[in-house]
PDB file of C-alpha atoms in Angstrom:
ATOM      1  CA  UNK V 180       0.123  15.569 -38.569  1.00 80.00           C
ATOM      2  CA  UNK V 181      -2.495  17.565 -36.875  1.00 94.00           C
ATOM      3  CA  UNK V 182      -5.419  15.077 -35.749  1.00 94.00           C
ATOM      4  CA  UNK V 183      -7.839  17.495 -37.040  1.00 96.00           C
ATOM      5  CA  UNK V 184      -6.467  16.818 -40.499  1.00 97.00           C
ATOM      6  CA  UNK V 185      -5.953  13.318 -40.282  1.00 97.00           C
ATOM      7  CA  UNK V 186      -9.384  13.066 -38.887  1.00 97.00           C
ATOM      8  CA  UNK V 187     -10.319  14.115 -42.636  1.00 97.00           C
ATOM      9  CA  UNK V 188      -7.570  11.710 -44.639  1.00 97.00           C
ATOM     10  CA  UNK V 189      -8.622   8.529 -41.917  1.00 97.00           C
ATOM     11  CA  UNK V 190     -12.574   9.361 -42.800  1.00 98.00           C
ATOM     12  CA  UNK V 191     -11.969   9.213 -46.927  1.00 97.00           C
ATOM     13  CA  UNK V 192     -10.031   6.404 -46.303  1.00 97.00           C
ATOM     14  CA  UNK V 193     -13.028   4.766 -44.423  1.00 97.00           C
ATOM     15  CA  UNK V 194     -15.090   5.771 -47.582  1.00 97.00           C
ATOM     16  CA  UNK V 195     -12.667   4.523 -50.002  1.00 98.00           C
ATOM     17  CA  UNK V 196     -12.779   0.845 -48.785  1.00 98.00           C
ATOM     18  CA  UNK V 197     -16.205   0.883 -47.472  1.00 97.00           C
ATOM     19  CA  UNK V 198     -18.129   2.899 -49.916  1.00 97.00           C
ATOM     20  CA  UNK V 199     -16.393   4.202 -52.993  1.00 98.00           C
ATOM     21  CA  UNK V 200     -14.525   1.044 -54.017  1.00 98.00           C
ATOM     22  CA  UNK V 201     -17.505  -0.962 -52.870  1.00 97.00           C
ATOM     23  CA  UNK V 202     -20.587   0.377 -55.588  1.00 97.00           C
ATOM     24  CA  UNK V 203     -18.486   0.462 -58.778  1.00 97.00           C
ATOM     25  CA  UNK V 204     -22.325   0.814 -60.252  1.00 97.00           C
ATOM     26  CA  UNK V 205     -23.020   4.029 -58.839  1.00 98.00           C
ATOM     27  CA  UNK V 206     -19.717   5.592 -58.917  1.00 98.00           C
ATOM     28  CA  UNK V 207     -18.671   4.927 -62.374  1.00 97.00           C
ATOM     29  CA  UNK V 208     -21.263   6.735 -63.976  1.00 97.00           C
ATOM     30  CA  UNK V 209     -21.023   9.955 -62.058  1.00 98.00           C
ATOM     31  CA  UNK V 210     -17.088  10.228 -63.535  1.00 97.00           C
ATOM     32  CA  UNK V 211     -19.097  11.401 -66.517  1.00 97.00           C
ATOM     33  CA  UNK V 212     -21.670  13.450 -65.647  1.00 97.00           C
ATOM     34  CA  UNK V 213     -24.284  14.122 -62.811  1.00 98.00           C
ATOM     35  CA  UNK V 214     -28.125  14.003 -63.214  1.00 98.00           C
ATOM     36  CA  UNK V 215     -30.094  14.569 -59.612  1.00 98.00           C
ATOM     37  CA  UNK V 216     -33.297  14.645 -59.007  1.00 98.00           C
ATOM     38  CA  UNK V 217     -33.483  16.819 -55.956  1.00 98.00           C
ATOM     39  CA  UNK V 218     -32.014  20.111 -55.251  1.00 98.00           C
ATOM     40  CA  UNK V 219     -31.919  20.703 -51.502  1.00 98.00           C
ATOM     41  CA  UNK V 220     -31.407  23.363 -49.509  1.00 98.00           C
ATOM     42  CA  UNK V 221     -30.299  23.030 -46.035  1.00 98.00           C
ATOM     43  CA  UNK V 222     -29.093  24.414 -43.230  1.00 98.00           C
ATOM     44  CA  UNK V 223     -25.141  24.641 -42.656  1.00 98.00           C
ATOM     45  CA  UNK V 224     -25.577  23.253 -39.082  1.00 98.00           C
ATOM     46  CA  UNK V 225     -23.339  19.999 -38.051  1.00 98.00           C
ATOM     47  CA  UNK V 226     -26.024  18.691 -36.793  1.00 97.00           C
ATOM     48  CA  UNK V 227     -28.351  17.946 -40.006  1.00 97.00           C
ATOM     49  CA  UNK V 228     -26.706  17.071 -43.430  1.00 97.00           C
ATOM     50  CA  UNK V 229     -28.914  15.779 -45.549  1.00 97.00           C
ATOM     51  CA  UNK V 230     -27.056  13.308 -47.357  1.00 97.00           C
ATOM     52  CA  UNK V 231     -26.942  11.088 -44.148  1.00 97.00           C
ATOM     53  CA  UNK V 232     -30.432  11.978 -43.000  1.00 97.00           C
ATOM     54  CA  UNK V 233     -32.138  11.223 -45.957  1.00 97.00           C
ATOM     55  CA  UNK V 234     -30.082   8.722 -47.184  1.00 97.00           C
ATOM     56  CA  UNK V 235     -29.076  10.317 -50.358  1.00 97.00           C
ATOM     57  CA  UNK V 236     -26.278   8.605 -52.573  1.00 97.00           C
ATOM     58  CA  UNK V 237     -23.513  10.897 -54.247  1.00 97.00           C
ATOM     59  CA  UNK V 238     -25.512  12.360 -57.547  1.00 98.00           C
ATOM     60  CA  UNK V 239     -28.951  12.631 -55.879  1.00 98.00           C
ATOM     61  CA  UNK V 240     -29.075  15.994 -54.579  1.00 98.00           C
ATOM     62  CA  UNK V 241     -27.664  19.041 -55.719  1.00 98.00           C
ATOM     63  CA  UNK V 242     -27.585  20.729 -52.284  1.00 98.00           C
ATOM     64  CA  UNK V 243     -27.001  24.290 -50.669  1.00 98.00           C
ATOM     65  CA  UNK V 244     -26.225  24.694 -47.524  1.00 98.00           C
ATOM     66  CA  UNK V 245     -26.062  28.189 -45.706  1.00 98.00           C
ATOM     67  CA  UNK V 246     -27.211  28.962 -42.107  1.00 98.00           C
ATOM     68  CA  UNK V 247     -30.758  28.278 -41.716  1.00 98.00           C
ATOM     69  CA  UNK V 248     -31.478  27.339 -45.111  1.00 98.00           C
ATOM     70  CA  UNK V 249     -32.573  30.409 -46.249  1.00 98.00           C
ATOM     71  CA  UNK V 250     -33.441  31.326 -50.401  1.00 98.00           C
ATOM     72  CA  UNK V 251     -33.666  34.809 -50.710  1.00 98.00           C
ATOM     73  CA  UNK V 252     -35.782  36.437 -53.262  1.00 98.00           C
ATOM     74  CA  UNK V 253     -34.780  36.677 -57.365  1.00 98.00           C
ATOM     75  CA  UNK V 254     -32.391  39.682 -57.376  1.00 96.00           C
ATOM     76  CA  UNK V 255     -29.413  39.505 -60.064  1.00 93.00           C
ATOM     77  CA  UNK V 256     -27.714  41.859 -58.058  1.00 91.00           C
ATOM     78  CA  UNK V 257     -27.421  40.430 -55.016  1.00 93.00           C
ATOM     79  CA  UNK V 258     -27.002  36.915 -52.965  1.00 94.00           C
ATOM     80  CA  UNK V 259     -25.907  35.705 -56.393  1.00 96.00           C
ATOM     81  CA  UNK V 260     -24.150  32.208 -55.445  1.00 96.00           C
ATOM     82  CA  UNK V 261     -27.924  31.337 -54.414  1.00 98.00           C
ATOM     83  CA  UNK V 262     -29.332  32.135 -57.268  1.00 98.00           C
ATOM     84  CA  UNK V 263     -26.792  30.836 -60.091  1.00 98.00           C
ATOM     85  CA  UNK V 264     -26.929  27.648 -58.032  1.00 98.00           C
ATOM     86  CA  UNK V 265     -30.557  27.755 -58.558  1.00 98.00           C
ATOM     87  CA  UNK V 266     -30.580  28.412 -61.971  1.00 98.00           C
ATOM     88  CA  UNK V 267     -28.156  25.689 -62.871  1.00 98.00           C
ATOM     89  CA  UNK V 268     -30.110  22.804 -61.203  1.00 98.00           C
ATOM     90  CA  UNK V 269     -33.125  24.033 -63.242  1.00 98.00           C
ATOM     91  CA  UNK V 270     -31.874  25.150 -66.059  1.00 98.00           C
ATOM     92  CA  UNK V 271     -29.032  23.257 -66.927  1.00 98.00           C
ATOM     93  CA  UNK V 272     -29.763  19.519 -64.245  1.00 98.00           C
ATOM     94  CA  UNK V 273     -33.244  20.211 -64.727  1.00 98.00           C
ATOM     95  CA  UNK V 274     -34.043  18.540 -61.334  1.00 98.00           C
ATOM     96  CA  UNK V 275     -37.537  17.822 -60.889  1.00 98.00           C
ATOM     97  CA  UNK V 276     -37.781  18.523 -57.148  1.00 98.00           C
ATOM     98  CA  UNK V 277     -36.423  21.776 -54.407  1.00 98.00           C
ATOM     99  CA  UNK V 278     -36.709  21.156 -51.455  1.00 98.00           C
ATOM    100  CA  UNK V 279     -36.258  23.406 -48.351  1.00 98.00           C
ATOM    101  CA  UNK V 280     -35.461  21.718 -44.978  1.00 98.00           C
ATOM    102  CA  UNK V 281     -35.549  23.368 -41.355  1.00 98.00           C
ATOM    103  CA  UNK V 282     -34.641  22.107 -38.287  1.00 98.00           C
ATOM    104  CA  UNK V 283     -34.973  21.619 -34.881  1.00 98.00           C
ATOM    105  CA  UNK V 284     -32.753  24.418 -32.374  1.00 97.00           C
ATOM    106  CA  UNK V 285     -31.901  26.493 -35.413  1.00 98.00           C
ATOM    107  CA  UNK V 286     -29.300  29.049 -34.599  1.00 97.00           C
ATOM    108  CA  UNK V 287     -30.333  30.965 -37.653  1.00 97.00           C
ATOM    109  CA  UNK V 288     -33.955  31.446 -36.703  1.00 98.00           C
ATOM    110  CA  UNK V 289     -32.875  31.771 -32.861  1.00 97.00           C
ATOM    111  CA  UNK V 290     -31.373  34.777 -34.606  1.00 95.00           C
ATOM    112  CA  UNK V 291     -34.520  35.836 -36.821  1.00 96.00           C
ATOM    113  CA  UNK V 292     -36.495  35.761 -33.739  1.00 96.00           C
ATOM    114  CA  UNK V 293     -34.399  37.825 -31.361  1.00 94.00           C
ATOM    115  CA  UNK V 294     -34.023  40.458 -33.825  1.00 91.00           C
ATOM    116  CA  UNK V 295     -34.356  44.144 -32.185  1.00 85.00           C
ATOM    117  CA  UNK V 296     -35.636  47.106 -33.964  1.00 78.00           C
ATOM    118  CA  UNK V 297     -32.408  49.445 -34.285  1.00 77.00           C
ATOM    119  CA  UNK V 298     -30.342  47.787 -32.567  1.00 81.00           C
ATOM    120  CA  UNK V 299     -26.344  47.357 -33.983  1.00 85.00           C
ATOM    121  CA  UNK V 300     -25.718  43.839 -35.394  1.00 86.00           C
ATOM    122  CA  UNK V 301     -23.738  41.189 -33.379  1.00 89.00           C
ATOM    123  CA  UNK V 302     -22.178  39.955 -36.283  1.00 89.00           C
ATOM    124  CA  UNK V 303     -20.879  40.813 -39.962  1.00 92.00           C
ATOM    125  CA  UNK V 304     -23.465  39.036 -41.713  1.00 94.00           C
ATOM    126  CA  UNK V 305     -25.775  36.538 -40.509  1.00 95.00           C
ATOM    127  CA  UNK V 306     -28.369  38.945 -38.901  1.00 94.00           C
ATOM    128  CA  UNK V 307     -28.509  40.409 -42.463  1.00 93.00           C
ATOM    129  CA  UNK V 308     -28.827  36.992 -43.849  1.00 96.00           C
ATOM    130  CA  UNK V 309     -31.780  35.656 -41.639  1.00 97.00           C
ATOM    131  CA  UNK V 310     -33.761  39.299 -42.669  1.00 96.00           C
ATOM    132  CA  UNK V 311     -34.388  37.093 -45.544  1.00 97.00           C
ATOM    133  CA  UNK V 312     -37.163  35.157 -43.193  1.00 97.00           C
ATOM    134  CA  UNK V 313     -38.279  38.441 -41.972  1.00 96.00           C
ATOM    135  CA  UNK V 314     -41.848  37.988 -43.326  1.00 97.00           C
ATOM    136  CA  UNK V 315     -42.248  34.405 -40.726  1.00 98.00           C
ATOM    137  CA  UNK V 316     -40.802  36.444 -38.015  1.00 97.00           C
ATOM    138  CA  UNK V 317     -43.514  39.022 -38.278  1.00 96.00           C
ATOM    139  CA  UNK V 318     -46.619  36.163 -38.822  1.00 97.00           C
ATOM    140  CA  UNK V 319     -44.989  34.528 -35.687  1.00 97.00           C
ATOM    141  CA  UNK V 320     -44.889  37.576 -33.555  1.00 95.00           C
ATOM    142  CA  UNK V 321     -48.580  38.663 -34.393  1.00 96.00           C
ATOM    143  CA  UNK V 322     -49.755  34.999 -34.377  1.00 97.00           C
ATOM    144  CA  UNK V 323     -48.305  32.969 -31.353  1.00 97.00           C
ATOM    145  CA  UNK V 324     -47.356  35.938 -29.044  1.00 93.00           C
ATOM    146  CA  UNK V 325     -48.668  33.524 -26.258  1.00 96.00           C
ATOM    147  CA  UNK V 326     -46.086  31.372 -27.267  1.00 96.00           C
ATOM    148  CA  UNK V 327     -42.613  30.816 -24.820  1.00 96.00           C
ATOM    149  CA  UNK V 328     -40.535  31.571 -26.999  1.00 95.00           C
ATOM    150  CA  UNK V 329     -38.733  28.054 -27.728  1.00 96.00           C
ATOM    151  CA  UNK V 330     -42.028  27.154 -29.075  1.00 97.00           C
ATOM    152  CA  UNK V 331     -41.997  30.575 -31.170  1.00 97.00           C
ATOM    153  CA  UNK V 332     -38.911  28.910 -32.288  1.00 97.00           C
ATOM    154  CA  UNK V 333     -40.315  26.006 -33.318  1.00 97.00           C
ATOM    155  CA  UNK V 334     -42.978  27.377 -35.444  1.00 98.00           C
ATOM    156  CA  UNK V 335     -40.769  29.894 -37.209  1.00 98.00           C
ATOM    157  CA  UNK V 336     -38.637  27.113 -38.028  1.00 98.00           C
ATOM    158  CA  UNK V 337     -41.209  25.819 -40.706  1.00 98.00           C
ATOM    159  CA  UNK V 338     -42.858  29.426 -41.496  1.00 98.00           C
ATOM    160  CA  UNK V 339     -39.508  30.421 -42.556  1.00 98.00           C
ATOM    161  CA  UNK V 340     -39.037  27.420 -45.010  1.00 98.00           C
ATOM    162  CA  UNK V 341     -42.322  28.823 -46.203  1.00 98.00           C
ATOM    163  CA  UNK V 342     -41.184  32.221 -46.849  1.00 98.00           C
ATOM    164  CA  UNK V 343     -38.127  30.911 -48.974  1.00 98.00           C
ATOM    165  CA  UNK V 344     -40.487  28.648 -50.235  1.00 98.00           C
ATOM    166  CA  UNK V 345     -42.462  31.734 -51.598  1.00 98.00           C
ATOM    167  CA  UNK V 346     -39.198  32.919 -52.569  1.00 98.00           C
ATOM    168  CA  UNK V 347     -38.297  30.438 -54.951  1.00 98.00           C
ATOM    169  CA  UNK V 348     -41.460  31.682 -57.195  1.00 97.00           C
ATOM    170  CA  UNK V 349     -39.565  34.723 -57.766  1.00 98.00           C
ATOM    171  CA  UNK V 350     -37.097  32.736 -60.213  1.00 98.00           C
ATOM    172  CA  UNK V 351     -38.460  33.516 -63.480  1.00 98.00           C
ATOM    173  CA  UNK V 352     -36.964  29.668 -64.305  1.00 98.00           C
ATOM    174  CA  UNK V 353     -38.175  28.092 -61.248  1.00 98.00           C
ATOM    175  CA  UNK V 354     -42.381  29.762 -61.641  1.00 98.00           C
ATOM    176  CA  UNK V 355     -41.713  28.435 -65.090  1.00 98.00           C
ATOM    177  CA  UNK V 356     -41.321  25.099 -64.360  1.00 98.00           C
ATOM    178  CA  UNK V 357     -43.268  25.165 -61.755  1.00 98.00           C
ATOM    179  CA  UNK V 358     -46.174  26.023 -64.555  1.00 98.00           C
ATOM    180  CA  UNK V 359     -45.435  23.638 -66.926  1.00 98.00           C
ATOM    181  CA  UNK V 360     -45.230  20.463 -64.385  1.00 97.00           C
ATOM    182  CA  UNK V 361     -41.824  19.563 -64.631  1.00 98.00           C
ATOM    183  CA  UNK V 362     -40.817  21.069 -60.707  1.00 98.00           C
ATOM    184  CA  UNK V 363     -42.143  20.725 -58.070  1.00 98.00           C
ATOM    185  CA  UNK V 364     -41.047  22.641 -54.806  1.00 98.00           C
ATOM    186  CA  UNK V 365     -41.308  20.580 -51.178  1.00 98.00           C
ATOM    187  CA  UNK V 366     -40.488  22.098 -47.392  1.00 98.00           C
ATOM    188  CA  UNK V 367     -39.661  19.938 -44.762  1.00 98.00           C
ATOM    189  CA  UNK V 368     -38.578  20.166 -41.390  1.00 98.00           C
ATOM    190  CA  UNK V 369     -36.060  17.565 -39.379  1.00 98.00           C
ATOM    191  CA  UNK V 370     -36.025  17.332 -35.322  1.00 98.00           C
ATOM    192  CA  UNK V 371     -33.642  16.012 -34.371  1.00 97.00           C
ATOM    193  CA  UNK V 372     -34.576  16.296 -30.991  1.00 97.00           C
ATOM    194  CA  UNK V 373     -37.792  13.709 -31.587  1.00 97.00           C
ATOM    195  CA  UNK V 374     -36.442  12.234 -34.519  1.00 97.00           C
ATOM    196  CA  UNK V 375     -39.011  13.229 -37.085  1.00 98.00           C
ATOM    197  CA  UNK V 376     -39.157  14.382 -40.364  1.00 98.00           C
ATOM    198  CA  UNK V 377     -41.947  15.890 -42.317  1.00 98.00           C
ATOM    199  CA  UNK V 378     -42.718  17.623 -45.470  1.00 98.00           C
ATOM    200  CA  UNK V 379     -45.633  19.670 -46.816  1.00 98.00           C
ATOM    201  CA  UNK V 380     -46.371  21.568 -49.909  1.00 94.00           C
ATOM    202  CA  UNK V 381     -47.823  25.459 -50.589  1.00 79.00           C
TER     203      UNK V 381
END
């Protein structure tokens, strides 16, 4: 068998004994149905999943992961997997918190940064993706010019979790239950470089 593939069947078999089989408690009611109180969104980078770096058990986060953990605006029209994925942990989960983690040596906002004014894109789709964040490139750029710009980086890391932050309020569901107390919407940031984590609210 290819190692890359049993590299997949060895690691659920690692889970099955050690985890699965082990918390009959937790597992048993999630055959049934799922109820989380978090929806995260994170980046798709190896490097940060948030189940292991926040410790979250299976049925705990609804999560979305895309590169640099970017929520566009409310458009019905467009980036639609966001938004129905969105609308179903509000609507339908009704999780109480989103929240919107960044990280550390982002590729994605490496990307945002770097952006050129007319130039051809290197790729299909990601520099049209990190656009999204275009509003923290351009408060980054007039604000920290004096910046290197690895420490540019580093502020338009959490100024972009901002921005989809801002974002979220767009969702006709999400700035209504936002109103009425029932969801609350976090950013945080994870280095794993120091090893720190924060979190903030707008």
């Amino acid at each position: 068998m290819d190692p890359a593939v049993e590299r997949l069947k060895t690691g659920f078999e690692k889970f099955k004994t050690e985890v699965y089989d082990q918390k009959p408690d937790l597992f048993e009611p999630l055959k049934a149905h799922q109820s989380p109180k978090y929806m995260v969104f994170a980046c798709a980078d190896s490097r940060v999943c948030p189940s292991v770096t926040l410790g979250l058990e299976p049925g705990e986060a609804f999560t979305v992961r895309n590169i640099a953990a970017m929520v566009p605006c409310y458009c019905k029209n467009k980036h639609t997997g966001v938004g129905s994925a969105i609308e179903y942990a509000v609507c339908a989960l009704k999780v109480e918190v989103i929240v919107v983690i960044g990280h550390s040596r982002c590729g994605g906002i490496k990307a945002l940064l770097n952006l050129k004014d007319g130039a051809d894109d290197t790729f299909h789709f990601v520099e049209d993706w990190v656009r999204i964040g275009f509003p923290a490139r351009k408060k980054v750029k007039d604000e920290c010019s004096e910046m290197s710009p690895e420490e540019q980086c580093g502020v338009l890391e959490k100024e972009a979790v901002n921005v989809s932050l801002q974002n979220l309020s767009t969702y006709p569901f999400v700035k209504e239950a936002v109103a009425n107390g029932t969801l609350k919407l976090v950013g945080g940031h994870y280095d794993f470089v120091s090893g720190k984590f924060d979190t903030w609210a707008l």
